[in-house]
């Protein structure tokens, strides 16, 4: 096989290509049509086929590998290590599914999962998939306001949560944040299922909250058959940030997602049944959905669920796990590697990582020094891959399962099969030539596994993603990119106001709204500023209602802390700005638009660009002085 002909066929003969790939999963009833694209840009894959994600992740493997490892849970926070075989995972998921049914969850109902990285979170996701309920996992690092907006939009019947998580040895209580979120939300979930880890004491709400351990005992021997779903039914919603303050519910199907993941396991990750996959992401992000939970299990692999940081108890922990479980495929983020780069390098040579076929890195740009350092340190191939919550699996990378295509440092690689990637001029919509910067776009239909729509808002799906490039209905990634003469792409940052902090995607507008809720703040602007460790950090510029509130350095420091505290409480520490500067005026255009790109340029010591539309050039100058301190 060669990459170019496979890619070409996947675009020119979609039905043929994906029809064959679909055989990688098990179907209860075969599909009658590979692709229905009668209502662009909405694509329906494997129409009429019925299948189930949980069946393909667990039941399918029972005849051949019931007693093989399926889920390995390691917590360096609570010093636990537990292994579940496929048979044990099957039993736990059925128990959880029975609990959900008993709590009134039916096919199509939403279940919101707000949990730390513990096995019960995985059971809950797979149990939803089993009974045809739609899960919406919310990252455990988000706080009450972020959570409330997601509860309100997804309108879950049930929330599955835990007393708390732990990060870097510090307990993070979840229950008060959940209770506050439910108080803030107009929608009230009928029931809450609480896993009590005994990390943080909490008060159950009578009539609403159920104890997981007690209910599990009641359903200990439960047998819950799989509910067969039509390929295009909704499997899950995962919220992600965009330009507005309101997160978008990325909605995914069943059959297309299962096929895309199974296919990526073969062609991109080269994982085989019986092997072990270790992804260091979190189940709250898309990487966790695709490559902690569903992808490895659908591929018959064991998956490692790791609660902890890359440096506790020491900087060898990730490699120790690779050695202990003979991990063949590992997936992490550049930030984790940059964190390790600051530690004693001898940790990297202490363990035998020769089982690794490759280390995959994604979520943010992989800089050359980090890429070279890790490749040399572990002596294994490093594979950058570029994708988004919206796509569910890589858009750009190198598919070594198809052909040993060379990689280029700094480039995630080539368009993956199924993705008709183009670089289009932002204003004219014309395709640009080699080495010209333009918007990375995808000509629809999007391949299987990609988002179906925005939950509850087809119109917003079309207007957000398919209306931004003039003259043609194409999917915009909202990333800038260039392509070299050999067809390799390079990603140059977002075209919108989304920022990427340590691989976590955050909307500046949400952070601005949170900061503006502080009583002393009149208005503010948040920008992403380059950071050596995290890729980007959020930096805020706030205008006070009364400048006297921050007249002295002590006042400024106290107010900065107070503003950060508001963001911590509302959105979570993950969204906390690295700095809050107080200014008299925000640089704006004459029509009142904040010049975020110019502010960002000034913060990064770059030329602020075209300022012909600026209302008051003095505002940018003053801001520059403030940044320089
Ligand atoms: P998320 O939806 O949270 O996964 O964030 C997706 C965004 O992260 C993309 O639109 C890119 O801006 C960025 N991103 C993800 N992977 C890469 C990569 N390998 N190289 C550069 N940027 C990336």
XYZ file of C-alpha atoms and ligand atoms in Angstrom:
652
model
C 0.000 0.000 0.000
C 1.172 3.510 -0.563
C -0.121 6.515 1.286
C -0.954 8.632 -1.749
C -3.102 6.084 -3.522
C -4.924 5.164 -0.284
C -5.629 8.836 0.388
C -6.773 9.463 -3.164
C -9.100 6.476 -3.105
C -10.580 7.537 0.248
C -11.678 10.815 -1.366
C -12.586 9.637 -4.856
C -14.305 6.411 -3.810
C -15.657 7.124 -0.357
C -18.229 4.350 -0.453
C -15.667 1.774 -1.528
C -12.990 2.811 0.938
C -15.166 3.206 4.036
C -17.335 0.257 3.116
C -14.219 -1.894 3.491
C -13.021 -0.156 6.662
C -16.454 -0.792 8.231
C -15.601 -4.496 8.389
C -13.176 -3.691 11.227
C -16.098 -3.512 13.662
C -19.017 -5.821 14.364
C -22.472 -4.902 13.121
C -25.723 -6.415 14.355
C -27.436 -5.598 11.054
C -25.471 -4.504 7.999
C -25.822 -0.975 6.650
C -27.679 -0.387 3.416
C -25.752 2.701 2.322
C -22.179 3.723 3.189
C -22.798 7.464 2.937
C -25.922 9.561 2.665
C -24.850 13.056 1.665
C -28.195 14.273 0.410
C -28.294 17.185 2.873
C -24.870 18.883 2.785
C -22.929 19.523 4.949
C -24.606 16.861 7.127
C -23.058 13.464 6.451
C -24.707 10.213 7.536
C -22.405 7.203 7.571
C -23.365 3.542 7.360
C -27.066 4.242 7.086
C -29.368 1.504 8.342
C -26.586 -0.453 10.044
C -27.010 -1.222 13.723
C -24.134 -1.617 16.115
C -23.000 -0.585 19.596
C -19.802 1.023 20.899
C -19.818 -0.972 24.139
C -20.310 -4.232 22.268
C -17.324 -3.447 20.069
C -15.228 -2.339 23.049
C -15.993 -5.273 25.351
C -18.423 -8.047 24.364
C -16.773 -8.591 21.033
C -13.509 -9.568 22.732
C -14.996 -11.962 25.283
C -14.782 -15.106 23.119
C -11.062 -14.624 22.449
C -9.622 -12.649 25.343
C -12.014 -12.574 28.291
C -9.182 -12.996 30.761
C -6.767 -10.537 29.153
C -6.185 -7.110 30.617
C -8.682 -4.512 29.416
C -8.433 -1.606 31.859
C -5.428 -0.809 34.022
C -6.074 1.856 36.610
C -3.056 3.532 38.175
C -3.345 6.386 40.630
C -0.182 7.909 42.012
C -2.468 10.255 43.927
C -4.108 7.551 46.058
C -1.496 4.845 45.464
C -3.881 2.420 43.842
C -3.329 0.041 40.997
C -6.156 -2.172 39.724
C -6.419 -4.344 36.653
C -9.734 -5.327 35.045
C -9.894 -8.065 32.456
C -12.381 -7.830 29.603
C -14.672 -10.202 31.573
C -14.422 -8.033 34.704
C -14.958 -4.851 32.762
C -18.006 -6.466 31.178
C -19.440 -7.194 34.626
C -18.731 -3.710 36.014
C -20.251 -2.019 32.996
C -23.386 -4.147 33.245
C -23.708 -3.219 36.928
C -23.388 0.444 36.065
C -25.837 0.073 33.176
C -28.357 -1.614 35.480
C -27.985 1.244 37.989
C -28.621 3.785 35.264
C -31.732 1.942 34.088
C -32.950 1.736 37.689
C -32.439 5.478 38.033
C -34.732 6.044 35.070
C -32.238 6.546 32.246
C -33.610 5.436 28.872
C -32.225 5.314 25.324
C -31.455 8.817 24.078
C -31.424 10.341 27.598
C -28.349 12.323 28.532
C -26.043 11.355 31.393
C -23.491 13.924 32.489
C -20.246 12.497 33.835
C -18.214 14.829 36.066
C -15.465 12.667 37.441
C -11.799 12.273 38.149
C -9.722 9.659 36.342
C -11.117 6.598 38.090
C -12.404 3.309 36.624
C -16.014 4.192 37.480
C -15.819 7.074 34.985
C -14.973 4.596 32.245
C -17.708 2.212 33.415
C -20.177 5.083 33.217
C -19.190 6.013 29.651
C -19.368 2.422 28.459
C -22.634 1.803 30.346
C -24.224 4.754 28.550
C -23.008 3.386 25.238
C -24.414 -0.026 26.160
C -27.956 1.191 26.830
C -28.033 3.892 24.162
C -27.876 6.808 26.599
C -25.892 9.868 25.480
C -22.968 10.734 27.717
C -21.508 14.152 28.190
C -18.242 14.057 30.089
C -17.192 17.341 31.662
C -13.512 17.744 32.491
C -13.021 17.421 36.259
C -10.880 20.566 36.282
C -13.856 22.742 35.334
C -15.737 24.546 38.095
C -19.375 25.415 38.744
C -20.157 27.990 36.044
C -18.551 25.908 33.267
C -20.389 22.876 34.558
C -23.713 24.714 34.882
C -23.705 25.828 31.245
C -23.109 22.243 30.156
C -25.834 20.858 32.442
C -28.250 23.416 31.088
C -27.466 22.668 27.451
C -27.332 18.858 27.651
C -30.283 18.615 30.093
C -29.127 15.313 31.627
C -31.504 13.051 33.518
C -28.611 11.729 35.580
C -25.242 13.070 36.719
C -22.507 10.619 37.685
C -19.887 12.185 39.927
C -17.510 11.565 42.809
C -16.656 13.206 46.109
C -13.388 14.437 44.752
C -10.242 14.107 42.737
C -6.629 14.679 43.608
C -3.937 16.547 41.761
C -0.317 16.752 42.807
C -1.270 15.331 46.205
C -3.980 17.931 46.822
C -7.599 16.866 47.138
C -10.031 18.692 44.881
C -13.614 18.325 46.171
C -16.104 17.916 43.300
C -19.401 17.754 45.147
C -19.651 21.436 46.223
C -18.904 22.484 42.627
C -21.547 20.103 41.319
C -24.168 21.237 43.843
C -23.464 24.871 42.980
C -23.647 24.108 39.243
C -27.038 22.422 39.641
C -28.202 25.431 41.655
C -27.092 27.774 38.846
C -28.583 25.699 36.033
C -32.184 26.127 34.905
C -32.269 22.406 34.158
C -32.184 20.171 37.228
C -31.011 16.571 36.747
C -33.414 14.179 38.483
C -30.703 12.000 39.995
C -27.034 12.135 40.960
C -24.974 8.953 41.336
C -22.068 9.541 43.706
C -18.894 7.491 43.858
C -17.499 8.037 47.340
C -13.723 7.705 47.321
C -13.587 8.983 50.891
C -11.371 11.840 49.791
C -13.733 14.697 50.641
C -16.701 14.527 53.001
C -20.007 15.633 51.494
C -23.710 15.872 52.252
C -25.922 13.799 49.946
C -29.083 15.562 48.786
C -32.021 13.458 49.978
C -34.165 12.034 47.186
C -31.668 13.030 44.515
C -28.254 11.600 45.352
C -27.568 7.864 45.279
C -24.541 6.052 46.628
C -22.697 4.087 43.956
C -21.339 1.362 46.253
C -24.758 0.607 47.747
C -26.476 0.531 44.381
C -23.693 -1.576 42.874
C -24.297 -4.219 45.532
C -27.990 -4.330 44.567
C -27.105 -4.850 40.904
C -24.086 -7.055 41.457
C -25.236 -9.891 39.196
C -26.918 -7.702 36.620
C -26.950 -8.775 33.018
C -27.809 -5.939 30.713
C -27.961 -6.779 27.032
C -26.571 -4.353 24.494
C -29.076 -1.974 22.873
C -28.449 -2.005 19.119
C -28.394 1.506 17.746
C -28.706 2.802 14.237
C -25.304 4.003 13.110
C -26.383 7.659 13.106
C -27.914 7.794 16.560
C -26.030 10.036 18.973
C -23.407 8.388 21.174
C -22.105 11.390 23.029
C -21.810 15.135 23.383
C -18.518 16.774 24.290
C -18.422 20.493 24.881
C -15.667 22.619 23.458
C -14.855 26.313 23.431
C -15.278 28.630 20.501
C -15.431 32.343 19.865
C -18.612 32.948 21.821
C -18.989 32.540 25.565
C -21.338 29.573 25.033
C -19.529 26.239 24.636
C -20.573 24.081 21.697
C -21.817 20.544 22.223
C -19.923 18.503 19.664
C -22.238 15.609 18.814
C -20.951 12.274 17.625
C -22.604 9.197 16.079
C -22.171 5.495 16.830
C -21.150 3.546 13.711
C -18.993 6.145 12.011
C -17.074 6.811 15.233
C -16.469 3.103 15.874
C -15.226 2.565 12.317
C -12.973 5.648 12.368
C -11.363 4.582 15.657
C -10.893 0.959 14.595
C -9.400 2.166 11.345
C -7.045 4.602 13.082
C -5.867 1.839 15.414
C -4.778 -0.151 12.400
C -3.409 2.497 10.044
C -2.173 5.253 12.354
C -1.410 3.772 15.777
C -0.592 0.231 14.682
C -2.009 -1.293 17.858
C -3.025 -4.962 17.868
C -5.394 -6.923 20.122
C -3.682 -8.051 23.325
C -1.283 -5.104 23.409
C -1.405 -2.143 25.804
C -2.164 1.482 24.949
C -1.217 4.301 27.334
C -2.700 7.725 26.751
C -1.925 10.363 29.381
C -4.811 12.679 28.509
C -8.011 12.999 30.579
C -11.419 11.495 29.834
C -12.773 15.064 29.891
C -11.096 15.815 26.548
C -11.611 14.322 23.122
C -8.242 12.571 23.203
C -9.439 10.756 26.318
C -12.719 9.729 24.694
C -11.050 8.413 21.566
C -7.757 7.083 22.855
C -8.190 6.265 26.527
C -11.627 4.696 26.357
C -13.064 3.747 22.976
C -10.174 3.409 20.521
C -7.916 0.982 22.411
C -10.799 -1.216 23.602
C -12.404 -1.313 20.147
C -8.965 -2.388 18.936
C -8.912 -5.203 21.536
C -6.119 -3.520 23.483
C -5.734 -2.893 27.191
C -5.870 0.769 28.125
C -4.120 2.509 31.015
C -6.160 5.043 32.976
C -3.683 7.180 34.880
C -4.602 9.559 37.688
C -1.534 11.616 38.468
C 1.061 13.952 37.048
C 4.155 13.055 34.979
C 6.476 14.005 37.877
C 5.013 12.326 40.960
C 6.335 10.368 42.776
C 9.194 11.082 40.386
C 9.843 11.980 36.756
C 10.206 8.320 35.810
C 6.587 7.375 36.456
C 5.354 7.364 32.836
C 8.285 5.250 31.639
C 7.952 2.926 34.628
C 4.372 2.217 33.519
C 5.522 1.665 29.941
C 8.004 -0.933 31.171
C 5.678 -2.615 33.652
C 2.810 -3.046 31.204
C 4.908 -3.463 28.057
C 3.066 -0.549 26.470
C 3.272 -0.617 22.692
C 1.460 2.632 21.874
C 1.769 5.789 23.928
C -0.060 9.083 23.439
C 0.736 12.311 25.274
C 0.941 16.072 24.799
C 3.949 18.301 24.131
C 3.433 20.105 27.453
C 3.923 16.870 29.406
C 7.185 16.330 27.555
C 8.326 19.905 28.231
C 7.618 19.323 31.929
C 9.814 16.211 31.840
C 12.545 18.082 29.989
C 13.046 20.214 33.099
C 13.717 17.154 35.262
C 16.811 15.039 35.753
C 17.379 13.342 32.344
C 18.544 10.115 34.008
C 14.888 9.177 34.639
C 14.504 8.554 30.945
C 17.196 5.918 30.749
C 16.159 4.065 33.922
C 13.406 2.028 32.308
C 13.156 -0.284 29.361
C 10.775 1.362 26.879
C 11.729 -0.832 23.932
C 8.160 -2.203 23.771
C 6.997 1.179 22.428
C 6.365 1.255 18.688
C 5.924 5.011 18.829
C 5.065 7.941 21.043
C 2.215 10.032 19.611
C 1.945 13.677 20.604
C -0.998 15.982 19.945
C -3.186 18.789 21.215
C -0.844 21.699 20.587
C 2.114 22.534 18.358
C 5.124 20.289 18.889
C 8.187 22.507 18.867
C 11.418 21.296 17.344
C 13.600 21.250 20.508
C 10.997 19.221 22.438
C 10.514 16.827 19.553
C 14.257 16.245 19.147
C 14.886 15.953 22.860
C 12.262 13.285 23.465
C 13.168 11.324 20.322
C 16.803 11.176 21.412
C 15.998 10.491 25.045
C 13.739 7.491 24.544
C 15.101 6.345 21.205
C 11.631 5.595 19.870
C 9.796 7.223 16.918
C 7.821 10.363 17.754
C 4.639 10.963 15.767
C 2.979 14.382 15.865
C -0.726 14.382 15.032
C -3.139 17.234 14.530
C -6.881 17.130 15.114
C -9.735 18.665 17.057
C -12.626 17.817 19.358
C -14.787 18.214 16.253
C -13.024 15.525 14.230
C -12.512 12.864 16.907
C -9.370 11.409 15.267
C -6.309 12.751 13.432
C -6.677 15.053 10.419
C -2.944 15.280 9.804
C -0.250 12.805 10.757
C 1.734 10.019 9.126
C -0.040 6.682 8.756
C 2.782 4.253 9.365
C 0.305 1.392 9.221
C -0.174 2.221 5.552
C 3.345 3.185 4.561
C 6.555 4.142 6.365
C 6.225 7.748 5.241
C 9.010 9.990 6.557
C 8.153 12.575 9.208
C 9.312 16.193 9.182
C 10.110 17.962 12.406
C 7.637 20.746 13.097
C 4.984 19.236 10.846
C 2.150 16.985 12.017
C 2.343 15.453 8.553
C -0.007 14.698 5.688
C -3.811 14.637 5.349
C -5.250 11.411 6.664
C -7.424 9.185 4.503
C -10.973 10.538 4.361
C -9.930 14.157 4.900
C -9.910 16.357 1.794
C -7.701 19.055 3.330
C -7.180 22.400 1.560
C -5.482 25.678 2.390
C -7.822 28.513 1.557
C -7.317 32.246 1.526
C -9.235 33.798 4.418
C -10.854 36.514 2.300
C -11.075 35.136 -1.227
C -11.575 31.439 -0.455
C -9.026 30.649 -3.200
C -6.558 27.810 -2.752
C -3.035 29.035 -2.049
C 0.248 27.615 -3.285
C 3.124 25.948 -1.470
C 4.501 27.820 1.549
C 1.681 30.366 1.629
C -0.149 30.889 4.894
C -3.906 30.292 4.777
C -6.800 28.694 6.657
C -6.757 24.912 7.023
C -10.102 23.748 5.650
C -11.718 20.417 4.840
C -13.968 19.887 1.833
C -17.064 18.045 3.080
C -18.390 15.464 3.588
C -16.312 15.052 6.732
C -15.171 11.438 7.163
C -16.707 8.992 9.662
C -16.003 9.802 13.324
C -16.297 13.566 12.892
C -18.997 15.624 14.574
C -22.525 15.213 13.214
C -23.741 18.602 14.350
C -23.789 20.895 17.371
C -26.099 19.391 19.975
C -29.548 20.897 19.502
C -28.371 23.483 17.005
C -27.980 22.402 13.368
C -28.033 26.035 12.273
C -25.111 26.956 14.484
C -23.196 23.927 13.176
C -23.542 25.177 9.607
C -22.969 28.851 10.363
C -19.994 28.267 12.678
C -18.053 25.747 10.665
C -19.202 25.981 7.054
C -19.931 29.661 6.444
C -16.662 31.325 7.369
C -14.805 30.990 4.070
C -16.310 33.073 1.289
C -17.769 31.451 -1.782
C -17.744 27.810 -0.738
C -19.242 25.525 1.832
C -16.133 24.052 3.438
C -15.328 23.101 7.012
C -12.989 25.564 8.697
C -10.613 24.248 11.348
C -9.957 27.858 12.437
C -6.250 27.106 12.278
C -3.675 28.824 10.113
C -1.351 26.584 8.212
C 1.104 26.242 5.367
C 2.014 23.305 3.163
C 5.493 22.711 1.803
C 6.456 21.407 -1.645
C 6.206 17.811 -0.420
C 2.652 18.253 0.839
C 3.521 18.377 4.555
C 1.426 20.762 6.610
C 2.595 23.086 9.378
C 0.091 24.541 11.863
C 0.570 28.182 12.772
C -2.052 28.897 15.425
C -5.749 29.718 15.569
C -7.582 32.181 13.361
C -10.166 32.804 16.113
C -10.057 33.752 19.792
C -9.514 30.224 21.026
C -6.330 29.687 23.012
C -4.466 26.532 23.849
C -2.989 26.268 27.344
C -0.987 23.098 27.943
C -3.014 21.377 25.221
C -6.301 22.499 26.808
C -8.556 24.464 24.518
C -10.086 27.526 26.153
C -12.299 30.310 24.869
C -11.038 33.781 25.746
C -14.633 35.023 25.750
C -15.607 32.669 28.582
C -12.676 33.880 30.665
C -13.563 37.511 29.900
C -17.146 36.954 31.003
C -15.945 35.417 34.234
C -13.517 38.264 34.996
C -16.173 40.864 34.164
C -18.436 39.372 36.823
C -16.063 40.767 39.494
C -17.711 43.852 40.957
C -14.689 46.125 40.406
C -14.219 45.354 36.690
C -15.799 47.455 33.956
C -14.497 45.475 30.977
C -11.622 43.250 30.024
C -9.792 41.462 27.233
C -8.039 38.106 27.427
C -5.402 36.980 24.968
C -3.190 33.925 24.607
C 0.501 34.679 25.021
C 3.353 32.365 24.022
C 4.798 30.426 26.962
C 7.863 28.202 26.967
C 6.241 25.458 29.045
C 2.523 25.538 28.354
C 2.612 26.678 24.723
C 0.278 29.536 25.595
C -1.041 31.158 28.765
C -4.040 33.449 29.182
C -3.201 37.061 30.007
C -5.971 39.445 31.008
C -6.246 43.225 30.682
C -8.957 44.726 32.851
C -10.396 48.208 33.036
C -11.603 49.129 36.511
C -14.853 50.927 37.243
C -12.853 53.022 39.699
C -9.096 53.260 38.926
C -8.506 54.192 42.583
C -9.101 50.491 43.416
C -5.669 49.672 42.012
C -3.726 52.829 42.732
C -0.936 51.182 44.728
C 1.126 48.059 43.920
C -0.370 46.313 46.988
C -3.903 47.051 45.797
C -3.067 45.820 42.320
C -1.646 42.577 43.674
C -4.654 41.983 45.928
C -7.106 42.701 43.129
C -5.217 40.497 40.702
C -5.476 37.642 43.221
C -9.181 38.318 43.727
C -9.868 38.262 39.981
C -7.944 35.009 39.587
C -10.008 33.597 42.455
C -13.234 34.408 40.595
C -12.007 32.514 37.522
C -10.896 29.580 39.692
C -14.298 29.336 41.332
C -16.368 29.823 38.195
C -14.414 28.108 35.432
C -11.655 26.202 37.217
C -7.939 26.725 37.750
C -7.314 25.477 34.203
C -8.736 28.778 32.887
C -6.992 31.057 35.388
C -5.020 33.820 33.632
C -1.294 33.866 34.324
C -1.481 37.649 34.801
C -4.205 40.239 35.211
C -3.024 43.715 34.215
C -5.068 46.799 35.045
C -5.284 49.440 32.304
C -7.275 52.612 31.775
C -8.425 51.752 28.278
C -8.550 48.719 25.992
C -7.186 49.217 22.471
C -10.223 49.068 20.185
C -11.151 49.781 16.597
C -13.335 52.809 15.876
C -16.285 50.419 15.663
C -15.558 49.211 19.195
C -13.915 45.827 18.541
C -11.108 44.945 20.932
C -7.833 44.563 19.014
C -6.906 41.205 20.548
C -4.325 40.303 17.923
C -2.487 43.606 18.463
C -2.572 43.126 22.239
C -1.215 39.628 21.796
C 1.555 40.902 19.518
C 2.567 43.534 22.059
C 2.650 40.915 24.840
C 4.898 38.719 22.708
C 7.154 41.636 21.743
C 6.050 41.531 18.105
C 4.923 44.227 15.704
C 1.219 44.916 16.440
C 0.394 44.981 12.698
C -2.106 47.186 10.903
C -3.379 49.853 13.288
C -5.226 52.079 10.822
C -8.590 51.321 12.420
C -7.482 51.943 16.014
C -9.572 54.439 17.958
C -6.829 55.631 20.295
C -3.202 54.613 19.555
C -2.308 55.778 23.082
C -4.258 52.843 24.540
C -1.919 50.289 22.943
C 1.147 52.282 23.955
C -0.042 52.451 27.575
C -0.775 48.725 27.515
C 2.757 48.087 26.288
C 4.168 50.067 29.215
C 1.996 48.084 31.654
C 3.205 44.760 30.249
C 6.811 45.874 30.503
C 6.089 46.792 34.113
P -9.038 20.447 20.885
O -10.335 20.513 20.162
O -9.143 20.830 22.309
O -8.364 19.125 20.688
O -8.092 21.545 20.236
C -7.855 21.522 18.857
C -6.864 22.574 18.497
O -5.600 22.291 19.116
C -6.573 22.629 17.025
O -7.528 23.388 16.317
C -5.181 23.236 17.009
O -5.252 24.639 17.169
C -4.530 22.632 18.231
N -3.769 21.414 17.914
C -4.143 20.148 18.148
N -3.181 19.285 17.770
C -2.176 20.012 17.247
C -0.890 19.696 16.669
N -0.448 18.444 16.570
N -0.136 20.732 16.238
C -0.567 22.006 16.332
N -1.752 22.359 16.876
C -2.551 21.380 17.336
